Coordinates of C-alpha atoms in Angstrom, one line a residue:
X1 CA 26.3 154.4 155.8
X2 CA 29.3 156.6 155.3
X3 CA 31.5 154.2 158.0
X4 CA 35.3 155.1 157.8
X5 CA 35.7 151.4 156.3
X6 CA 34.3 152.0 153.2
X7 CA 36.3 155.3 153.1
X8 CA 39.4 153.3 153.5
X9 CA 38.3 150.6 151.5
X10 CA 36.6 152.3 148.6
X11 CA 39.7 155.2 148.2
X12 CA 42.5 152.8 148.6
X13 CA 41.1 149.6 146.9
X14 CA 40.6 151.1 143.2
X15 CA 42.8 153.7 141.0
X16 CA 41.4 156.8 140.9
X17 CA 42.6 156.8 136.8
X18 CA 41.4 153.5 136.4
X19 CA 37.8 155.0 137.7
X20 CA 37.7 157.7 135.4
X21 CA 38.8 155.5 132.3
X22 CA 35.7 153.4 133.1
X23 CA 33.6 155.9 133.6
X24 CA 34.6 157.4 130.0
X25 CA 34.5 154.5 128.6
X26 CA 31.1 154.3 130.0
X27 CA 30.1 157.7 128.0
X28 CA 31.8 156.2 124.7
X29 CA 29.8 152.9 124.8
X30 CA 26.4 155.3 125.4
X31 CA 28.0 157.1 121.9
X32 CA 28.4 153.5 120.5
X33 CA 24.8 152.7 121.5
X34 CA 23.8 155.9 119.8
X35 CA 25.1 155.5 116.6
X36 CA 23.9 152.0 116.4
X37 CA 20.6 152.7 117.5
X38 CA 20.9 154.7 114.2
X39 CA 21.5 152.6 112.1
X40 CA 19.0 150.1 113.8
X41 CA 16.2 152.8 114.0
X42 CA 15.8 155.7 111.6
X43 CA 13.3 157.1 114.0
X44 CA 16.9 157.7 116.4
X45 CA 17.6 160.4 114.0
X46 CA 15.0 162.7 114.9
X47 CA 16.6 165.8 115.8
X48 CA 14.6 166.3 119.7
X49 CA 16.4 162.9 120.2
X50 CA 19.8 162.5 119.6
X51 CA 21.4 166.4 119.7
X52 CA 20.0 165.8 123.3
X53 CA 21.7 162.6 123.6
X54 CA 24.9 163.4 122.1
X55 CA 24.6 166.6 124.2
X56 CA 24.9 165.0 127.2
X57 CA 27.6 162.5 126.4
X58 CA 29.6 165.5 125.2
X59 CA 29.1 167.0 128.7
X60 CA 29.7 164.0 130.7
X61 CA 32.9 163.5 128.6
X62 CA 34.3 167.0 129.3
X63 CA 33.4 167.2 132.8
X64 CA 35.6 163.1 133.5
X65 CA 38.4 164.8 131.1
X66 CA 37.9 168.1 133.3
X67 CA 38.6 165.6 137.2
X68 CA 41.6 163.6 135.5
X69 CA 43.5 166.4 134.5
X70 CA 42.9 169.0 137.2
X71 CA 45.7 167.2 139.8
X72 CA 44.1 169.7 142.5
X73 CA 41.0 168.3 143.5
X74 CA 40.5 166.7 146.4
X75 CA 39.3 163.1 146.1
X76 CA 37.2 162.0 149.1
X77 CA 34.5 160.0 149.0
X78 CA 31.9 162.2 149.2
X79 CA 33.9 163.8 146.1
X80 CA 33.4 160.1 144.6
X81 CA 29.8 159.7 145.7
X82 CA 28.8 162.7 143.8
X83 CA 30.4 161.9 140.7
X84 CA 28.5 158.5 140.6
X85 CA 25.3 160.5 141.5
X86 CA 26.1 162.9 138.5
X87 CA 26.3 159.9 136.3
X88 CA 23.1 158.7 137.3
X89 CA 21.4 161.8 135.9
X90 CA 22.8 161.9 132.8
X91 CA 21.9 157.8 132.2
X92 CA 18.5 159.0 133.9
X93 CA 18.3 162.2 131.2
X94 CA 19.4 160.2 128.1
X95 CA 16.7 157.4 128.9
X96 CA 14.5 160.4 129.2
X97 CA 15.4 162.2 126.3
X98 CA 15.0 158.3 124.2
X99 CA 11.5 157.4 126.0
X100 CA 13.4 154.6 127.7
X101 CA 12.6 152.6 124.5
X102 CA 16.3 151.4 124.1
X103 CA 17.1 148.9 126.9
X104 CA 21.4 149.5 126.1
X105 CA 21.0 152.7 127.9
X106 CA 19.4 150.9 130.8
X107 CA 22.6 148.8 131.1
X108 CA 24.4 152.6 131.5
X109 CA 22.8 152.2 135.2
X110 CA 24.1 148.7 135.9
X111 CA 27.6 149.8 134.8
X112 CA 27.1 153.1 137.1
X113 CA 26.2 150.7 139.6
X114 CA 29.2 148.2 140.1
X115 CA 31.6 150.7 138.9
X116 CA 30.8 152.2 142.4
X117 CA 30.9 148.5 144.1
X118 CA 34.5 148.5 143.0
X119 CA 35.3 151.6 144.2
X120 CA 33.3 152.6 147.2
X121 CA 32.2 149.3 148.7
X122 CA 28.7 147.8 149.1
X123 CA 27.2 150.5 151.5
X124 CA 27.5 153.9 149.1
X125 CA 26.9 151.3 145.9
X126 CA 23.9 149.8 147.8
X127 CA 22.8 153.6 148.3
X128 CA 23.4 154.4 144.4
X129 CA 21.0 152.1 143.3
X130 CA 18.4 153.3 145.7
X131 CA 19.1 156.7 143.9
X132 CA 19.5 154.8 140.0
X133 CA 16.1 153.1 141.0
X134 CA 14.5 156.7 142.1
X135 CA 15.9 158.4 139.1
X136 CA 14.5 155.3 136.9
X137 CA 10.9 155.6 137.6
X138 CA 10.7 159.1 138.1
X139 CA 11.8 159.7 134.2
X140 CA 9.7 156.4 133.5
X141 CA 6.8 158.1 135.1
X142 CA 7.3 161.7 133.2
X143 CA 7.0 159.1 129.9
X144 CA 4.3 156.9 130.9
X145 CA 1.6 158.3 128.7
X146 CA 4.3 158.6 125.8
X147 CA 5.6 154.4 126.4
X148 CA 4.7 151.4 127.0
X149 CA 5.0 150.5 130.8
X150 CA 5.7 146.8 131.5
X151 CA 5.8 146.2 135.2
X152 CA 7.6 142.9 135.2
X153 CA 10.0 144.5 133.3
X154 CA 10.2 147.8 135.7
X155 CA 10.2 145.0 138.5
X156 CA 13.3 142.9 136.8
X157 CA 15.1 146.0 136.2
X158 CA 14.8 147.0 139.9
X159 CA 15.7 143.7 140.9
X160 CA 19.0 143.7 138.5
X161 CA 19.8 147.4 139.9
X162 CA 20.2 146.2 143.9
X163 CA 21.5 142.3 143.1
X164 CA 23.7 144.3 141.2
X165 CA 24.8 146.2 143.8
X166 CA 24.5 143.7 146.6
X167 CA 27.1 141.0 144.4
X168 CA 29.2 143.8 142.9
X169 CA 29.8 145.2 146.4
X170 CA 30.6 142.0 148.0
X171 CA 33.3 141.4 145.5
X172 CA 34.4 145.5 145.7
X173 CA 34.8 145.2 149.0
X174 CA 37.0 141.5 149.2
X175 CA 38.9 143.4 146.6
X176 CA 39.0 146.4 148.3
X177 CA 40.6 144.1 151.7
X178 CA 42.8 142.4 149.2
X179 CA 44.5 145.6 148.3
X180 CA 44.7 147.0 151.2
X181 CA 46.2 143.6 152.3
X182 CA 49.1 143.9 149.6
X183 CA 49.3 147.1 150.4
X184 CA 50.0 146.8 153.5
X185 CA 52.2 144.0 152.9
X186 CA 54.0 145.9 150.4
X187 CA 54.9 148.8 153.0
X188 CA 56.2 145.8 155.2
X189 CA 58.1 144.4 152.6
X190 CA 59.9 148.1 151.6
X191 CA 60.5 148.6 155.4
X192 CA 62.2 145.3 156.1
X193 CA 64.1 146.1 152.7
X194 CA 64.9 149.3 154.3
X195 CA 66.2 147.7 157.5
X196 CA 68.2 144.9 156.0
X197 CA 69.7 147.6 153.5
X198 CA 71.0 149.8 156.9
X199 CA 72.0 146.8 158.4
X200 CA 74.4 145.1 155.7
X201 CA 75.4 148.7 155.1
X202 CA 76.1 150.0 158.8
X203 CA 77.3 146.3 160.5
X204 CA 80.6 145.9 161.6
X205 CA 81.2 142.7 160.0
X206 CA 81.9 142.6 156.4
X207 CA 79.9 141.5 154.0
X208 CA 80.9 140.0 150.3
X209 CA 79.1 138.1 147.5
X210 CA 79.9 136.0 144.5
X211 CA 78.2 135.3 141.2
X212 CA 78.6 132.0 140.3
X213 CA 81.4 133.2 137.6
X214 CA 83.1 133.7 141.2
X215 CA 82.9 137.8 140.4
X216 CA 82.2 140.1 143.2
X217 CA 78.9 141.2 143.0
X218 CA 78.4 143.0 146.4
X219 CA 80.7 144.1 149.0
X220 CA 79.3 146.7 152.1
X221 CA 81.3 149.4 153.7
X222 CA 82.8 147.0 156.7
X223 CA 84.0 144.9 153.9
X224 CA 85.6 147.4 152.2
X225 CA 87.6 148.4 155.2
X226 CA 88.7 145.5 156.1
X227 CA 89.4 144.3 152.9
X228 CA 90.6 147.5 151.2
X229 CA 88.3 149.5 149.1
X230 CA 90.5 148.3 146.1
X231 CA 89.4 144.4 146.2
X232 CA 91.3 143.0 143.3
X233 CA 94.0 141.4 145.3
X234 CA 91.7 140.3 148.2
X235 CA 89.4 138.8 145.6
X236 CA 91.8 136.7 143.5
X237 CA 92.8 135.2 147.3
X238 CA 89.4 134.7 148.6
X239 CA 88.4 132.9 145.3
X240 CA 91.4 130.4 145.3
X241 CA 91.6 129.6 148.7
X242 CA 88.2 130.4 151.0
X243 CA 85.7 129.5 148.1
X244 CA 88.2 126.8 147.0
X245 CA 88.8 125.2 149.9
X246 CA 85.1 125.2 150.0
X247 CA 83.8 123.6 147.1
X248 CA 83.9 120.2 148.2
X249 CA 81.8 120.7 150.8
X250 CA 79.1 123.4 149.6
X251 CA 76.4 122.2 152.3
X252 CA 77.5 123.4 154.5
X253 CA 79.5 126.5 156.1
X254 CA 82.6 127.0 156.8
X255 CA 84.6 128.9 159.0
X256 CA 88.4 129.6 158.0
X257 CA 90.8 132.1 159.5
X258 CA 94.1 133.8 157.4
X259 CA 96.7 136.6 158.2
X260 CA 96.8 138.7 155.1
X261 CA 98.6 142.4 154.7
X262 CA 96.5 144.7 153.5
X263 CA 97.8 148.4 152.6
X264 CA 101.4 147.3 154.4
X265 CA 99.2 146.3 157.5
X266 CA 99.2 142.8 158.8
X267 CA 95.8 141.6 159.9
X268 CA 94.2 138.6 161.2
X269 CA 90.4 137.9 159.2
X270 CA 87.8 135.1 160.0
X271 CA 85.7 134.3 156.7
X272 CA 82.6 132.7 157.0
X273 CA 81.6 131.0 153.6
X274 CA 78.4 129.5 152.4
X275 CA 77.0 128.7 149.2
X276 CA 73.4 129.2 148.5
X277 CA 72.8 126.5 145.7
X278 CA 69.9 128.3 143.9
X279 CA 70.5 129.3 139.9
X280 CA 68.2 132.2 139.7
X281 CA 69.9 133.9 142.3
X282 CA 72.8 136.1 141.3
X283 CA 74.9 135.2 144.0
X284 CA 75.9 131.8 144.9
X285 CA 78.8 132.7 147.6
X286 CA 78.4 134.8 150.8
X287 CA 80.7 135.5 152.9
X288 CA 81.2 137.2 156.3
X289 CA 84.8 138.9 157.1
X290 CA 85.4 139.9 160.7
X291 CA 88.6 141.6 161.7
X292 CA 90.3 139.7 164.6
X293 CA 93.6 141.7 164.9
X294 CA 92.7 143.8 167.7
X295 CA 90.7 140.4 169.2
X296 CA 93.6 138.5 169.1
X297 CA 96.3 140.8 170.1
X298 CA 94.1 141.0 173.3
X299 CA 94.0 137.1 173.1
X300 CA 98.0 137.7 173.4
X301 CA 98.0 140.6 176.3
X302 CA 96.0 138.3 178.4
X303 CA 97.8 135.3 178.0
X304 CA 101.0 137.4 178.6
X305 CA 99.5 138.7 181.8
X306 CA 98.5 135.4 183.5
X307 CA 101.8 134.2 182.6
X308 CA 103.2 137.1 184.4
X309 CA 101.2 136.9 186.9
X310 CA 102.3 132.8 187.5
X311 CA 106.4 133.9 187.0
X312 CA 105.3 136.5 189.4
X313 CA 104.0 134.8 192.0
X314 CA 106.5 131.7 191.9
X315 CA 109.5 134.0 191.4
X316 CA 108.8 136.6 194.1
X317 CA 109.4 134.5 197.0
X318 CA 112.5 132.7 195.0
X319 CA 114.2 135.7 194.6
X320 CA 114.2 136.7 198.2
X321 CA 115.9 133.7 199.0
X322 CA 118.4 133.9 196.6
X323 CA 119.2 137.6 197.6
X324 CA 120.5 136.6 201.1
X325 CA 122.8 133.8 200.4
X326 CA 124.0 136.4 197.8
X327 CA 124.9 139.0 200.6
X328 CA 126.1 136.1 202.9
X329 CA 128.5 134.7 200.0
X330 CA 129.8 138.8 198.5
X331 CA 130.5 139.1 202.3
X332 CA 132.4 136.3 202.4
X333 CA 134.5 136.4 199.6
X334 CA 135.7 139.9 199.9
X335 CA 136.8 139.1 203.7
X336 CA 138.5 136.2 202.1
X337 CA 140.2 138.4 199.6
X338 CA 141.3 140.9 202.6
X339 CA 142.8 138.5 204.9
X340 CA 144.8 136.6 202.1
X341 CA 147.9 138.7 201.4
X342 CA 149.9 136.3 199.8
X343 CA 147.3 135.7 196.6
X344 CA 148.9 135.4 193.5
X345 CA 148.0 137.4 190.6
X346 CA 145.8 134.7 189.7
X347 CA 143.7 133.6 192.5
X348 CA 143.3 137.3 193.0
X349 CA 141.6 137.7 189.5
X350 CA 139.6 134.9 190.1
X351 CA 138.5 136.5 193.7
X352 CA 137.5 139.4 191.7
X353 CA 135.1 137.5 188.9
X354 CA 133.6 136.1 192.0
X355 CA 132.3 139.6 193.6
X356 CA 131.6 140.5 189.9
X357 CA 129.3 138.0 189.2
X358 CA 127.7 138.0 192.8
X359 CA 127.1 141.9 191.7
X360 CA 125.9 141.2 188.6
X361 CA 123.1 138.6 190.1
X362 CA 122.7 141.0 192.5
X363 CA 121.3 143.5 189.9
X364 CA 119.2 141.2 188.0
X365 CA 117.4 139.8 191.4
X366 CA 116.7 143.6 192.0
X367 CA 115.6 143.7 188.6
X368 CA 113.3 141.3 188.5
X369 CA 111.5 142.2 191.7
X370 CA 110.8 145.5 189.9
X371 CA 109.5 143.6 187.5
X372 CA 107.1 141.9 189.8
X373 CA 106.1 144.4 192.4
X374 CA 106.2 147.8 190.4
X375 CA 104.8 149.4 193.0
X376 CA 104.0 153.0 191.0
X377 CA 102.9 155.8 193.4
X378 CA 101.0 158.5 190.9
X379 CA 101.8 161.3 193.1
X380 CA 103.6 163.1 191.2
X381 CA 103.0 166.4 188.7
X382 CA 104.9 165.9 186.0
X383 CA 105.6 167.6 182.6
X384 CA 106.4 164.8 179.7
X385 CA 108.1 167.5 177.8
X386 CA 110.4 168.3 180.3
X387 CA 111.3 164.5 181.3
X388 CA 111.7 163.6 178.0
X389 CA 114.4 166.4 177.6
X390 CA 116.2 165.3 180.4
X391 CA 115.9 161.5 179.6
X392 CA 117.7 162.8 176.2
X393 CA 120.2 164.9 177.6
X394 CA 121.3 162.4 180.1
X395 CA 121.3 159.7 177.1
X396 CA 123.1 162.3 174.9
X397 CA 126.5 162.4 177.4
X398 CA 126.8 158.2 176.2
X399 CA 129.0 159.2 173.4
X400 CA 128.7 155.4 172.1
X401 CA 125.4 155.0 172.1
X402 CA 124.2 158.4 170.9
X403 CA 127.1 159.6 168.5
X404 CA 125.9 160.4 165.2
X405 CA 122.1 160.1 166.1
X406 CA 119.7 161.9 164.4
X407 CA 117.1 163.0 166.8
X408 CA 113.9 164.5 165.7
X409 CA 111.6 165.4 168.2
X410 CA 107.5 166.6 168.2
X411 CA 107.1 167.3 172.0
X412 CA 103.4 169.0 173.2
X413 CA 103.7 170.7 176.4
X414 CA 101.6 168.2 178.5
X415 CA 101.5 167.7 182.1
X416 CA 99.9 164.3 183.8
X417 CA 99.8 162.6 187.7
X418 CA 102.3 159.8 187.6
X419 CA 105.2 158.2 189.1
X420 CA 107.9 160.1 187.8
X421 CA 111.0 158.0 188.9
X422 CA 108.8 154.6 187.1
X423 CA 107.6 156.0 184.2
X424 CA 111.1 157.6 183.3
X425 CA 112.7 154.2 183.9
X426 CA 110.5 152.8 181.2
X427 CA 111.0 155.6 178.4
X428 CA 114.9 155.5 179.3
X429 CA 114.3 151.5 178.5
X430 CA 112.6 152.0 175.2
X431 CA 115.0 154.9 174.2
X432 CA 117.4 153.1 175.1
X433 CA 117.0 149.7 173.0
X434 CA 115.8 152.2 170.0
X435 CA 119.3 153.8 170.1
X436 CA 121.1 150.2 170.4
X437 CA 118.9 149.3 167.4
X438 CA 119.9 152.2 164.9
X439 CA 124.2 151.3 165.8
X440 CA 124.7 149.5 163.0
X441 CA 122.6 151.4 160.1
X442 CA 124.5 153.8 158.3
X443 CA 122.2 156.7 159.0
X444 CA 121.0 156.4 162.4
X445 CA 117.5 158.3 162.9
X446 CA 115.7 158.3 166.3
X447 CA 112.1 160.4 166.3
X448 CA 110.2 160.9 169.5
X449 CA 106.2 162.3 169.4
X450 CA 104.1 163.7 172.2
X451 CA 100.4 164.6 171.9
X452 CA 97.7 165.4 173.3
X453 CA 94.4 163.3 172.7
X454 CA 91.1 164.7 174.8
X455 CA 92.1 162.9 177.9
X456 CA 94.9 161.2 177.4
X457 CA 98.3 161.6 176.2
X458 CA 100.4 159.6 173.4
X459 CA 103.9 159.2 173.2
X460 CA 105.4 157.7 170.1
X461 CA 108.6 156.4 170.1
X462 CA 110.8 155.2 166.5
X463 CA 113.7 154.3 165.1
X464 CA 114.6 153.4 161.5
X465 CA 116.9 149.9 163.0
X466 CA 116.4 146.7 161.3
X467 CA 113.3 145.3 163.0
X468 CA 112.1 142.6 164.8
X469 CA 110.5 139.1 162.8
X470 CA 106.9 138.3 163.8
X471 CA 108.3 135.9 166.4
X472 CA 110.3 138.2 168.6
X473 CA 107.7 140.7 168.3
X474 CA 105.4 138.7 169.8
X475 CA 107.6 137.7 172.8
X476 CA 109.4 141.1 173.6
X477 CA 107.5 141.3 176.8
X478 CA 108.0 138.0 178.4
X479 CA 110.4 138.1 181.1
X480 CA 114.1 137.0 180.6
X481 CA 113.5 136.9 176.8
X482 CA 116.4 138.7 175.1
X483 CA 117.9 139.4 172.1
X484 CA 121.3 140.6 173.4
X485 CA 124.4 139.2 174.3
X486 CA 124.5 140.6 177.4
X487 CA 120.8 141.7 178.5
X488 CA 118.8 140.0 181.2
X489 CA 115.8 140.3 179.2
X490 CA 113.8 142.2 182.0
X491 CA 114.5 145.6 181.0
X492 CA 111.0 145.7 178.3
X493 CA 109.1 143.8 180.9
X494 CA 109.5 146.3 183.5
X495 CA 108.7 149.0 181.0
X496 CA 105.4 146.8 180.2
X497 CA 104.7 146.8 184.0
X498 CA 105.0 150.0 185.0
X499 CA 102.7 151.4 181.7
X500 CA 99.8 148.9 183.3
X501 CA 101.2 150.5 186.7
X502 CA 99.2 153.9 185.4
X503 CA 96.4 152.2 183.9
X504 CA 98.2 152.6 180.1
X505 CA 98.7 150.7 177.3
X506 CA 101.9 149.8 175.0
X507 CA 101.9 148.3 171.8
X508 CA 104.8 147.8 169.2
X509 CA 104.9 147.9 165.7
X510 CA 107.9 146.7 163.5
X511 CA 108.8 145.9 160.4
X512 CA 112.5 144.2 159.3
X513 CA 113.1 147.2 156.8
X514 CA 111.8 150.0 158.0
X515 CA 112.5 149.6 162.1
X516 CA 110.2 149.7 165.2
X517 CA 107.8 151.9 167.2
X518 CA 106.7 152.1 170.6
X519 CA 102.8 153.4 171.1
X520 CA 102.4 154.6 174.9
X521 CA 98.9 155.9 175.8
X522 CA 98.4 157.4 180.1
X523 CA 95.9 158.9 181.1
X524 CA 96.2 162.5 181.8
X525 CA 94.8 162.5 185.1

């Protein structure tokens, strides 16, 4: 009888507050029935008859008032049950008390009677009426000799009492389903809410919306760093030209990329826009904003490598070739130059641009296989500090190229496994091209970092020169690409070679006013 259906069914399917409004209410119509039945019938206002009755409401009305403002009681349905029950007996006492001569207060039952249905499903209502129809005919029994019994009345009202509770219950409990349905739905609903809100708010893609006034009306955190958390500028671009260059086409979505600079920094963004064409939604645009400066910068390293790796493998076997009819043709010429006395001035000069050049091809074959076979040995202990201090110090005795240099320096005492004769090749390299950078500014300022980051090490290299544009910048690393007069355009692609060499990375940052840095990352072990 008491299954745990009708406990979940009965508790969760109706307010508690609604119950006890009903069942006051239920007290106020017996006091409305009361009064009327005085006016109706002066025998009502015999005193054995209604300070009884109006007894009894008062009771029943301070005991409801009592459960809805004592927050502490625990409201189970056998709590519930007996309040129905209690009900019963006062309908049951106030029929007594009248000589179940007024059929209004017979209704009291039926009320009782569904009012349970509603609340704790057909089973316990089912059972009230049992108890309604007991508590009936026992008080219509202590009056029997005092009324007048009609049994197809006693035999309607019986039958009213259970259909009541059989048609009641029925609907109590598809009610009772139906709220638990929403209210299960409604959990659903507040966890998927939940979800999408961590989502939008924790995704590493950014996220904006538009109103149709083209105002921002949402942007999450990924979109704020992106973007900027200060979206004025971004918006006014994003407006006229992504939504613009959208509005012809608003079916669909499209995917656009730009290269903004945000907060000085130059970055590469993918927007996905697409318009949702519904007017009671506040937004009409969303858009996604990816960052793909890091993806294609990568795009660009790997590109750079397998064309490397093509120059490397063609020119390798080249180079060897061209190295012995070098040696065969210096040999040649200098024996030439030894065995002719009589040269004139002349011929002699000419003898000598001849070994000069051989000499200087020499160099830039042996150059160039550096470049392609590195070969870095990490077998050596070696303290950054120190290296970089005798790097400067050797660079410091070139009186052109480091007179009225302003070195700072920020050098951790760090010690990693490398090749020391490589990797110092490549810092003299960059240090190098910094300090032939800074010749022509009228305050020359060269600054050097070394630090220590968990497990690997970070050298920072700047110079306050004026800069590289966006297109040398992006080819500083190709082989034979030079800037100088006089370079061979190998010296930066050795340096990029021999970082890979110990599983490091280098990346360069410039700007035409402020000058260039060089970011070099090793691992410490």
């Amino acid at each position: 009888m008491f299954s745990s259906k009708n406990k979940v069914q009965g508790l969760s399917g109706f307010n508690s507050w609604i119950t006890e409004a009903i069942r006051i209410g239920l007290y106020f119509f017996a006091v409305a029935t009361s009064i009327l039945t005085q006016i109706i019938n002066p025998y009502f206002l015999n005193f054995n008859i209604w300070i009884p009755v109006y007894s009894l409401v008062i009771i029943g009305l301070v005991l409801h008032f009592l459960v809805i403002f004592n927050l502490n009681l625990k409201r189970n349905i056998y709590f519930e049950t007996s309040l129905f029950v209690l009900d019963t007996l006062f309908v049951s006492a106030i029929s007594y008390f009248t000589f179940l001569s007024y059929p209004m207060f017979t209704v009291l039952y039926l009320i009782n009677i569904v009012l349970c249905s509603f609340v704790l499903g057909s089973s316990i209502s089912f059972l009230l009426s049992g108890i309604s129809v007991f508590f009936y005919t026992f008080t219509l029994l202590l009056r029997i000799s005092e009324t007048t019994f009609d049994p197809i009345t006693y035999i309607l009202n019986i039958f009213v009492f259970y259909f009541a509770a059989l048609f009641s219950g029925y609907l109590g409990d598809v009610l009772s389903d139906k709220t638990n349905e929403l209210a299960k739905t409604n959990v659903d609903l507040k966890q998927l809410k939940n979800l999408s809100q961590f989502i939008i708010k924790n995704i590493g893609i950014g996220l904006v919306s538009f109103q149709k006034e083209k105002q921002v009306s949402f942007a999450n955190d990924a979109a704020k760093a992106i973007l900027g958390t200060d979206l004025d500028t971004q918006d006014n671009f994003i407006k006229n030209n992504v939504i613009q260059n959208n509005q012809s086409d608003v079916q669909h979505t499209r995917r656009q990329e730009y290269e903004l600079e945000i907060k000085g920094v130059r970055k590469n963004l993918e927007f996905i826009s697409t318009f949702i064409p519904d007017d009671q939604m506040q937004a009409n645009w969303v858009l996604l904003v990816q960052d793909l400066t890091e993806i294609k910068g990568l795009q660009k390293e790997l590109q750079m490598k397998e064309k490397l790796a093509a120059i490397g493998q063609l020119a390798g076997g080249i180079a060897h070739e061209i190295r012995n009819p070098l040696a065969s043709i210096s040999g040649s010429v200098e024996m030439l130059k030894e065995t002719t006395k009589d040269l004139n001035p002349e011929n002699s000069k000419l003898f000598s641009i001849i070994i000069k050049e051989i000499d200087r091809l020499n160099l830039l074959i042996t150059d160039f296989l550096s470049f392609v076979r590195p070969e870095v040995k990490r077998t050596d202990k070696v303290s950054l500090k120190d290296l970089i201090s005798d790097i400067l110090t050797l660079i410091k005795n070139d009186k052109k190229l480091a007179e009225n240099v302003e070195f700072n320096l920020e050098l951790a005492d760090v010690t990693i496994k490398c090749d020391r004769s490589k990797l110092q090749q490549a810092i003299l390299n960059i240090i190098t091209n910094a300090l032939q950078a800074v010749q022509k500014q009228s305050e020359k300022k060269f600054f050097c970092r070394l630090t220590k980051e968990g497990y690997f090490v970070s050298l920072e290299f700047t110079d306050n020169g004026p800069g590289m544009s966006p297109t040398v910048l992006g080819r500083i690393f190709e082989p034979f690409y030079t800037t100088k007069d006089k370079g061979t355009g190998l010296g930066l692609a050795i340096t990029h070679r021999i970082i890979e060499g110990h599983e490091g990375t280098i990346k360069v940052f410039s700007d035409e006013k402020k000058g260039t840095t060089f970011f070099i990352r090793l691992p410490i072990n």
